[in-house]
DNA sequence: CTTCGATGTCAACGGTTGTTGGCCTACAGT
DNA sequence: ACTGTAGGCCAACAACCGTTGACATCGAAG
């Protein structure tokens, strides 16, 4: 009220407000049900501002779905603890930022979102798996299997909300899933 | 052409045509992008017929998403082969019927579809796991974990289409996933 | 103080969607 | 042969969507 907000900061503030509202709506409703009008209402601005700042709905989604897995350095992790470290990291990453839920919900129906999802796991996860690469030829496969287990966990816990998966404590889930990831990373098929 | 089709069969035929087209569209596009008009066009009838036969879009989806996992009798399977049998069964079931892909796509954005998904896994899968129940208290958890791995596999292979998961041969996937299911069914957390 | 550009608002457009009611046609029961 | 009725089509409605353009407002540079 009293202190006038500098002008250059104002646009950045609303930009951020739009992005926050967009992530919430995309996460809760998916790409098609999340309307620009609803997002603008949440951010307390006019729908046309969304267009001005992000060009189109797809542009807004692309900005809102920018995501970094923030995978830790795996080189200084004891090889037999890789599964546990990864399982715990993903669970915490997911629980603290709804961007990933938004991306997952949207990826089921929106081709662009699916493409972005492929990019994230192909680039970030595959690269991380490659750093301790004891099996260069199978790296992509191993990363894919890890993604399948991780995304299945996220899907059942945050999207479909299967009761047993929702009710389990994070550490309980880590205990169950860690050995699976460990085998996908360093083991062989058929046990 | 020559022989007139009996009237009672005609309606059943178009009912089935609608259902088939609906499953295809729901599987390919998800709930919101699959329009009644497109489904009707595929079935070569008028959109209003869809309403007459199924009441509403939600009613049509409910009918199209009716699904039986067709889980085999698990009582006469050697306990140490449960994971392998289940993994192979799910993969074949999924590859042969796109209903499940339609349900999975829709479950990400449509609450009714998610509810139906919960029902399928809570009823059919949990019941199957309970038949050889060596751990009555943990049955629901074990079924949930199996669902997480199975759905993660389906999501990455049929929906998001992660290249390594798409390219792997079915038996290759079975070899990797079977031990995971086996441990979720009969093992303990933390290996 | 004036001027210019960026920020924000308002109203509207064109298109698509689920859904509805009226109309035509042709077959089954009498 | 006649009639009622069910299958099928056409046109339209009301609502909602993404998107656009014109107009107001206000802070900063000259």
Coordinates of C-alpha atoms (C1' of nucleotides) in Angstrom, one line a residue:
Chain A
X1 CA 0.0 0.0 0.0
X2 CA 2.4 2.6 1.2
X3 CA 5.7 1.7 -0.5
X4 CA 5.4 1.6 -4.2
X5 CA 6.5 -1.6 -5.7
X6 CA 9.3 -1.1 -8.3
X7 CA 8.0 -1.7 -11.7
X8 CA 10.5 -4.3 -12.9
X9 CA 9.7 -6.5 -9.9
X10 CA 5.9 -6.3 -10.4
X11 CA 5.9 -8.3 -13.6
X12 CA 8.2 -10.9 -12.2
X13 CA 5.9 -11.2 -9.2
X14 CA 2.8 -11.9 -11.2
X15 CA 4.8 -14.2 -13.5
X16 CA 5.7 -16.3 -10.5
X17 CA 2.1 -16.1 -9.2
X18 CA 0.8 -17.4 -12.5
X19 CA 3.4 -20.2 -12.5
X20 CA 2.5 -21.3 -9.0
X21 CA -1.2 -21.3 -9.7
X22 CA -0.6 -23.2 -12.9
X23 CA 1.4 -25.9 -11.2
X24 CA -1.3 -26.4 -8.6
X25 CA -4.1 -26.6 -11.2
X26 CA -2.2 -28.8 -13.6
X27 CA -1.3 -31.1 -10.7
X28 CA -4.8 -31.3 -9.4
X29 CA -6.8 -31.4 -12.6
X30 CA -4.5 -32.5 -15.5
X31 CA -3.8 -30.6 -18.7
X32 CA -7.2 -30.4 -20.3
X33 CA -9.3 -29.8 -17.2
X34 CA -7.0 -27.1 -15.9
X35 CA -8.4 -24.0 -17.6
X36 CA -6.5 -20.8 -18.1
X37 CA -9.4 -18.9 -16.6
X38 CA -9.2 -20.9 -13.4
X39 CA -5.4 -20.5 -13.2
X40 CA -5.8 -16.7 -13.7
X41 CA -8.5 -16.5 -11.1
X42 CA -6.2 -18.3 -8.6
X43 CA -3.4 -15.8 -9.4
X44 CA -5.9 -12.9 -9.1
X45 CA -5.3 -11.5 -12.6
X46 CA -6.9 -11.5 -15.9
X47 CA -6.7 -14.5 -18.3
X48 CA -5.2 -12.4 -21.0
X49 CA -2.1 -11.7 -18.9
X50 CA -1.4 -15.4 -19.0
X51 CA -1.3 -15.2 -22.7
X52 CA 0.8 -12.2 -22.7
X53 CA 3.5 -13.7 -20.5
X54 CA 3.5 -17.3 -21.8
X55 CA 2.0 -17.1 -25.3
X56 CA -0.4 -20.0 -25.1
X57 CA -1.6 -22.7 -22.8
X58 CA 1.1 -25.1 -24.1
X59 CA 3.7 -22.4 -23.5
X60 CA 2.5 -22.0 -19.9
X61 CA 2.5 -25.7 -19.3
X62 CA 6.0 -26.0 -20.7
X63 CA 7.2 -23.4 -18.3
X64 CA 5.3 -24.9 -15.4
X65 CA 6.6 -28.4 -16.0
X66 CA 10.2 -27.5 -16.1
X67 CA 11.7 -29.9 -13.6
X68 CA 15.0 -31.0 -12.3
X69 CA 15.2 -34.4 -10.6
X70 CA 18.1 -33.1 -8.5
X71 CA 19.7 -36.4 -8.5
X72 CA 22.6 -36.6 -6.0
X73 CA 26.1 -37.5 -6.8
X74 CA 26.1 -41.2 -7.1
X75 CA 29.8 -41.7 -7.5
X76 CA 30.5 -41.4 -3.8
X77 CA 27.6 -43.7 -2.7
X78 CA 28.5 -47.2 -1.7
X79 CA 27.4 -49.4 -4.7
X80 CA 25.2 -51.6 -2.5
X81 CA 23.3 -48.6 -1.2
X82 CA 22.4 -47.1 -4.6
X83 CA 18.8 -48.5 -4.5
X84 CA 18.1 -47.1 -1.0
X85 CA 19.6 -43.7 -1.7
X86 CA 17.6 -43.4 -5.0
X87 CA 14.3 -44.6 -3.5
X88 CA 14.5 -42.1 -0.6
X89 CA 15.6 -39.3 -2.9
X90 CA 12.7 -39.8 -5.3
X91 CA 10.1 -40.1 -2.6
X92 CA 11.2 -36.9 -0.9
X93 CA 11.6 -35.0 -4.2
X94 CA 8.0 -36.0 -5.0
X95 CA 6.5 -35.2 -1.7
X96 CA 8.0 -31.7 -1.6
X97 CA 7.2 -30.4 -5.1
X98 CA 3.9 -30.9 -6.9
X99 CA 5.5 -30.1 -10.3
X100 CA 6.2 -33.8 -10.9
X101 CA 2.6 -34.7 -10.1
X102 CA 1.4 -32.1 -12.6
X103 CA 3.7 -33.5 -15.2
X104 CA 2.7 -37.1 -14.6
X105 CA -1.0 -36.3 -14.7
X106 CA -0.6 -34.3 -17.9
X107 CA 1.7 -36.9 -19.5
X108 CA -1.2 -39.4 -19.7
X109 CA -3.2 -37.3 -22.2
X110 CA -0.9 -34.6 -23.6
X111 CA 1.7 -35.6 -26.1
X112 CA 3.9 -32.7 -25.3
X113 CA 3.9 -33.6 -21.6
X114 CA 4.8 -37.2 -22.4
X115 CA 7.6 -35.9 -24.6
X116 CA 8.9 -33.8 -21.7
X117 CA 8.6 -36.8 -19.4
X118 CA 10.7 -38.9 -21.7
X119 CA 13.3 -36.1 -21.9
X120 CA 13.6 -35.9 -18.1
X121 CA 14.1 -39.6 -17.6
X122 CA 16.2 -40.1 -20.7
X123 CA 18.6 -37.3 -20.0
X124 CA 18.8 -36.9 -16.2
X125 CA 18.2 -40.4 -15.0
X126 CA 20.1 -42.2 -17.7
X127 CA 23.0 -39.9 -17.2
X128 CA 23.1 -40.6 -13.5
X129 CA 23.0 -44.3 -14.1
X130 CA 25.8 -44.0 -16.5
X131 CA 28.1 -42.4 -14.0
X132 CA 28.8 -45.6 -12.2
X133 CA 28.4 -47.5 -15.4
X134 CA 29.5 -51.1 -14.9
X135 CA 27.3 -52.1 -17.9
X136 CA 27.4 -49.5 -20.6
X137 CA 25.3 -51.5 -23.1
X138 CA 22.4 -52.0 -20.6
X139 CA 22.4 -48.5 -19.1
X140 CA 19.3 -47.3 -20.9
X141 CA 17.4 -50.5 -20.1
X142 CA 18.3 -50.2 -16.4
X143 CA 17.3 -46.6 -16.3
X144 CA 14.0 -47.5 -17.9
X145 CA 13.2 -50.2 -15.4
X146 CA 14.0 -47.8 -12.5
X147 CA 11.7 -45.2 -14.1
X148 CA 9.0 -47.8 -14.3
X149 CA 9.1 -48.7 -10.6
X150 CA 9.4 -45.0 -9.5
X151 CA 6.6 -43.8 -11.7
X152 CA 4.4 -46.7 -10.7
X153 CA 5.0 -45.8 -7.1
X154 CA 4.1 -42.1 -7.8
X155 CA 1.1 -43.1 -9.9
X156 CA -0.5 -45.3 -7.3
X157 CA 0.4 -43.0 -4.4
X158 CA -0.4 -39.6 -5.7
X159 CA -2.6 -40.0 -8.7
X160 CA -4.8 -43.1 -8.5
X161 CA -4.4 -43.1 -4.7
X162 CA -4.6 -46.8 -4.0
X163 CA -5.3 -46.8 -0.2
X164 CA -2.4 -49.2 0.8
X165 CA 0.1 -47.1 -1.1
X166 CA -1.2 -43.9 0.3
X167 CA -1.2 -45.1 3.9
X168 CA 2.3 -46.6 4.0
X169 CA 4.9 -44.4 5.6
X170 CA 7.7 -43.1 3.4
X171 CA 10.4 -45.2 5.1
X172 CA 8.2 -48.3 4.8
X173 CA 8.0 -47.7 1.1
X174 CA 11.8 -47.1 0.8
X175 CA 12.4 -50.4 2.5
X176 CA 10.2 -52.3 0.0
X177 CA 11.3 -50.5 -3.1
X178 CA 15.0 -50.0 -2.5
X179 CA 16.0 -53.7 -3.2
X180 CA 14.0 -53.5 -6.5
X181 CA 15.9 -50.5 -7.7
X182 CA 19.2 -52.0 -6.5
X183 CA 18.6 -55.1 -8.6
X184 CA 17.5 -53.1 -11.7
X185 CA 20.7 -51.0 -11.3
X186 CA 23.3 -53.6 -10.5
X187 CA 21.7 -57.1 -10.8
X188 CA 20.7 -59.4 -13.5
X189 CA 17.3 -60.4 -14.9
X190 CA 15.8 -63.6 -13.5
X191 CA 17.3 -62.8 -10.0
Chain B
X1 CA -27.9 -56.6 -48.3
X2 CA -30.5 -59.3 -49.2
X3 CA -31.4 -60.8 -45.8
X4 CA -32.9 -58.2 -43.5
X5 CA -31.3 -58.0 -40.2
X6 CA -33.6 -58.8 -37.3
X7 CA -34.4 -55.7 -35.4
X8 CA -33.4 -56.8 -31.9
X9 CA -29.9 -57.7 -33.1
X10 CA -29.4 -54.4 -34.9
X11 CA -29.4 -52.3 -31.7
X12 CA -27.1 -54.8 -30.0
X13 CA -24.7 -54.5 -33.0
X14 CA -24.5 -50.7 -32.9
X15 CA -24.2 -50.9 -29.1
X16 CA -21.2 -53.0 -29.5
X17 CA -19.8 -50.8 -32.3
X18 CA -20.1 -47.8 -30.1
X19 CA -18.4 -49.6 -27.2
X20 CA -15.5 -50.7 -29.5
X21 CA -15.0 -47.2 -30.9
X22 CA -15.2 -45.7 -27.4
X23 CA -12.5 -48.0 -26.0
X24 CA -10.2 -47.1 -28.9
X25 CA -10.7 -43.4 -28.5
X26 CA -10.5 -43.4 -24.7
X27 CA -7.3 -45.5 -25.0
X28 CA -5.7 -43.2 -27.6
X29 CA -6.8 -39.8 -26.3
X30 CA -7.9 -40.1 -22.7
X31 CA -11.2 -39.1 -21.2
X32 CA -11.4 -35.4 -22.0
X33 CA -9.9 -35.5 -25.5
X34 CA -12.0 -38.4 -26.6
X35 CA -15.2 -36.6 -27.9
X36 CA -18.6 -38.3 -28.3
X37 CA -18.7 -36.9 -31.8
X38 CA -15.4 -38.7 -32.8
X39 CA -16.5 -41.9 -31.2
X40 CA -19.8 -41.8 -33.0
X41 CA -18.0 -41.0 -36.3
X42 CA -15.8 -44.1 -35.8
X43 CA -18.9 -46.2 -35.2
X44 CA -20.6 -44.6 -38.2
X45 CA -23.7 -43.4 -36.3
X46 CA -25.1 -40.2 -34.9
X47 CA -23.7 -38.7 -31.7
X48 CA -27.3 -38.7 -30.3
X49 CA -27.4 -42.5 -30.4
X50 CA -24.6 -42.6 -27.9
X51 CA -26.6 -40.6 -25.5
X52 CA -29.7 -42.7 -26.1
X53 CA -27.8 -46.0 -25.4
X54 CA -25.5 -44.9 -22.6
X55 CA -27.1 -41.8 -21.1
X56 CA -24.1 -39.6 -20.9
X57 CA -20.4 -39.5 -21.6
X58 CA -19.6 -40.8 -18.1
X59 CA -22.1 -43.6 -18.6
X60 CA -20.4 -44.6 -21.8
X61 CA -17.0 -44.5 -20.1
X62 CA -18.3 -46.6 -17.3
X63 CA -19.5 -49.2 -19.7
X64 CA -16.3 -49.1 -21.8
X65 CA -14.0 -49.4 -18.8
X66 CA -15.6 -52.5 -17.5
X67 CA -12.6 -54.8 -17.1
X68 CA -11.7 -58.2 -15.8
X69 CA -8.1 -58.8 -15.0
X70 CA -8.8 -62.6 -15.6
X71 CA -6.3 -63.5 -12.9
X72 CA -5.5 -67.2 -13.1
X73 CA -6.0 -69.7 -10.3
X74 CA -3.0 -69.0 -8.1
X75 CA -3.6 -71.9 -5.7
X76 CA -2.1 -74.5 -8.0
X77 CA 1.0 -72.5 -8.9
X78 CA 4.2 -73.4 -7.2
X79 CA 4.8 -70.6 -4.7
X80 CA 8.2 -69.7 -6.0
X81 CA 6.8 -69.1 -9.5
X82 CA 4.1 -66.7 -8.5
X83 CA 6.0 -63.6 -9.6
X84 CA 6.8 -65.0 -13.0
X85 CA 3.2 -66.3 -13.7
X86 CA 1.7 -62.9 -12.7
X87 CA 4.2 -60.8 -14.7
X88 CA 3.6 -62.8 -17.8
X89 CA -0.2 -62.8 -17.3
X90 CA -0.4 -59.0 -16.9
X91 CA 1.8 -58.4 -19.9
X92 CA -0.3 -60.5 -22.2
X93 CA -3.5 -59.2 -20.8
X94 CA -2.4 -55.7 -21.4
X95 CA -1.0 -56.3 -24.9
X96 CA -4.2 -58.0 -26.1
X97 CA -6.9 -55.6 -24.8
X98 CA -6.7 -51.9 -25.0
X99 CA -9.4 -51.4 -22.4
X100 CA -6.8 -51.3 -19.6
X101 CA -4.8 -48.6 -21.5
X102 CA -8.0 -46.6 -21.8
X103 CA -8.7 -46.9 -18.1
X104 CA -5.1 -46.0 -17.2
X105 CA -5.0 -42.9 -19.4
X106 CA -8.4 -41.7 -18.1
X107 CA -7.6 -42.5 -14.4
X108 CA -5.0 -39.7 -14.4
X109 CA -7.5 -37.0 -15.0
X110 CA -10.9 -38.4 -14.3
X111 CA -11.9 -39.0 -10.7
X112 CA -14.5 -41.6 -11.7
X113 CA -11.9 -43.6 -13.7
X114 CA -9.5 -43.4 -10.8
X115 CA -12.2 -44.8 -8.6
X116 CA -12.8 -47.7 -11.0
X117 CA -9.1 -48.4 -11.1
X118 CA -9.0 -48.6 -7.3
X119 CA -11.9 -50.9 -7.4
X120 CA -10.3 -53.3 -9.9
X121 CA -7.1 -53.6 -8.0
X122 CA -8.6 -53.5 -4.5
X123 CA -11.2 -56.3 -5.4
X124 CA -9.6 -58.5 -8.0
X125 CA -5.9 -58.3 -7.2
X126 CA -6.2 -58.2 -3.5
X127 CA -8.6 -61.2 -3.6
X128 CA -6.1 -63.2 -5.7
X129 CA -3.2 -62.3 -3.3
X130 CA -5.3 -63.4 -0.4
X131 CA -6.0 -66.9 -1.8
X132 CA -2.5 -68.1 -1.0
X133 CA -2.5 -65.9 2.1
X134 CA 0.6 -66.6 4.2
X135 CA 0.4 -63.0 5.6
X136 CA -3.2 -61.9 6.1
X137 CA -2.3 -58.7 7.7
X138 CA 0.0 -57.6 4.9
X139 CA -2.2 -58.7 2.0
X140 CA -3.4 -55.2 1.0
X141 CA 0.1 -53.8 1.2
X142 CA 1.5 -56.6 -0.9
X143 CA -1.2 -56.2 -3.5
X144 CA -0.6 -52.5 -3.6
X145 CA 3.1 -52.9 -4.3
X146 CA 2.4 -55.4 -7.0
X147 CA 0.0 -52.9 -8.5
X148 CA 2.6 -50.2 -8.4
X149 CA 5.1 -52.2 -10.3
X150 CA 2.6 -53.4 -12.9
X151 CA 1.1 -50.0 -13.5
X152 CA 4.5 -48.4 -13.7
X153 CA 5.4 -50.9 -16.3
X154 CA 2.2 -50.2 -18.3
X155 CA 2.6 -46.5 -17.9
X156 CA 6.1 -46.4 -19.2
X157 CA 5.5 -48.9 -22.0
X158 CA 2.1 -48.0 -23.3
X159 CA 1.4 -44.4 -22.2
X160 CA 4.6 -42.4 -21.8
X161 CA 6.4 -44.8 -24.1
X162 CA 9.9 -44.6 -22.7
X163 CA 12.0 -46.0 -25.6
X164 CA 13.9 -48.7 -23.6
X165 CA 10.6 -50.0 -22.1
X166 CA 9.0 -50.0 -25.5
X167 CA 11.8 -51.8 -27.2
X168 CA 12.3 -54.6 -24.7
X169 CA 10.8 -58.0 -25.7
X170 CA 7.9 -59.2 -23.5
X171 CA 9.9 -62.2 -22.1
X172 CA 12.8 -59.8 -21.4
X173 CA 10.5 -57.7 -19.3
X174 CA 9.1 -60.8 -17.5
X175 CA 12.6 -61.8 -16.6
X176 CA 13.3 -58.5 -15.0
X177 CA 10.0 -57.8 -13.3
X178 CA 9.1 -61.3 -12.1
X179 CA 11.6 -61.4 -9.1
X180 CA 10.2 -58.0 -8.0
X181 CA 6.7 -59.3 -7.9
X182 CA 7.9 -62.5 -6.2
X183 CA 9.5 -60.5 -3.4
X184 CA 6.5 -58.2 -3.0
X185 CA 4.2 -61.2 -2.7
X186 CA 6.2 -63.6 -0.5
X187 CA 9.3 -61.7 0.7
X188 CA 10.1 -59.2 3.3
X189 CA 11.0 -55.5 3.1
X190 CA 14.7 -54.6 3.1
X191 CA 15.5 -57.7 1.0
Chain C
dC1 C1' 5.1 18.6 -16.7
dT2 C1' 4.8 15.8 -20.5
dT3 C1' 5.3 11.6 -22.9
dC4 C1' 6.0 6.8 -23.6
dG5 C1' 5.9 2.2 -22.6
dA6 C1' 4.7 -1.5 -19.7
dT7 C1' 0.9 -3.4 -16.6
dG8 C1' -3.5 -4.6 -16.1
dT9 C1' -8.8 -4.8 -17.4
dC10 C1' -12.9 -5.5 -20.2
dA11 C1' -15.5 -7.4 -23.7
dA12 C1' -15.9 -10.1 -27.4
dC13 C1' -14.9 -13.6 -31.1
dG14 C1' -14.8 -18.2 -33.3
dG15 C1' -14.8 -22.9 -32.3
dT16 C1' -16.0 -27.1 -29.8
dT17 C1' -18.3 -29.7 -26.5
dG18 C1' -22.1 -32.5 -24.2
dT19 C1' -26.8 -32.8 -24.6
dT20 C1' -31.7 -32.4 -26.3
dG21 C1' -36.0 -32.6 -29.0
dG22 C1' -38.3 -33.2 -33.3
dC23 C1' -38.6 -35.7 -37.4
dC24 C1' -38.3 -39.5 -40.8
dT25 C1' -38.2 -44.5 -41.8
dA26 C1' -39.0 -49.2 -41.7
dC27 C1' -40.1 -53.3 -39.3
dA28 C1' -43.2 -56.3 -36.1
dG29 C1' -47.8 -57.4 -34.3
dT30 C1' -52.6 -57.5 -35.4
Chain D
dA1 C1' -53.2 -53.6 -45.0
dC2 C1' -52.7 -50.7 -40.8
dT3 C1' -50.6 -48.9 -37.1
dG4 C1' -47.5 -48.3 -33.2
dT5 C1' -43.0 -48.1 -32.0
dA6 C1' -38.1 -48.4 -31.9
dG7 C1' -33.8 -47.2 -34.6
dG8 C1' -31.5 -43.6 -36.7
dC9 C1' -30.6 -38.7 -38.3
dC10 C1' -30.6 -33.6 -38.3
dA11 C1' -30.4 -29.2 -36.4
dA12 C1' -30.0 -26.7 -32.6
dC13 C1' -29.0 -25.0 -27.8
dA14 C1' -26.4 -23.4 -23.9
dA15 C1' -22.1 -23.5 -21.9
dC16 C1' -17.4 -23.3 -22.0
dC17 C1' -12.9 -23.0 -24.0
dG18 C1' -8.4 -20.6 -25.8
dT19 C1' -7.3 -16.5 -27.7
dT20 C1' -7.4 -11.6 -29.4
dG21 C1' -7.8 -6.7 -29.6
dA22 C1' -9.0 -2.2 -27.8
dC23 C1' -9.0 0.6 -23.9
dA24 C1' -7.6 2.4 -19.2
dT25 C1' -3.8 3.3 -15.7
dC26 C1' 0.3 4.3 -13.7
dG27 C1' 5.3 4.7 -13.0
dA28 C1' 9.6 6.5 -14.8
dA29 C1' 12.6 9.0 -18.2
dG30 C1' 13.1 13.5 -20.9

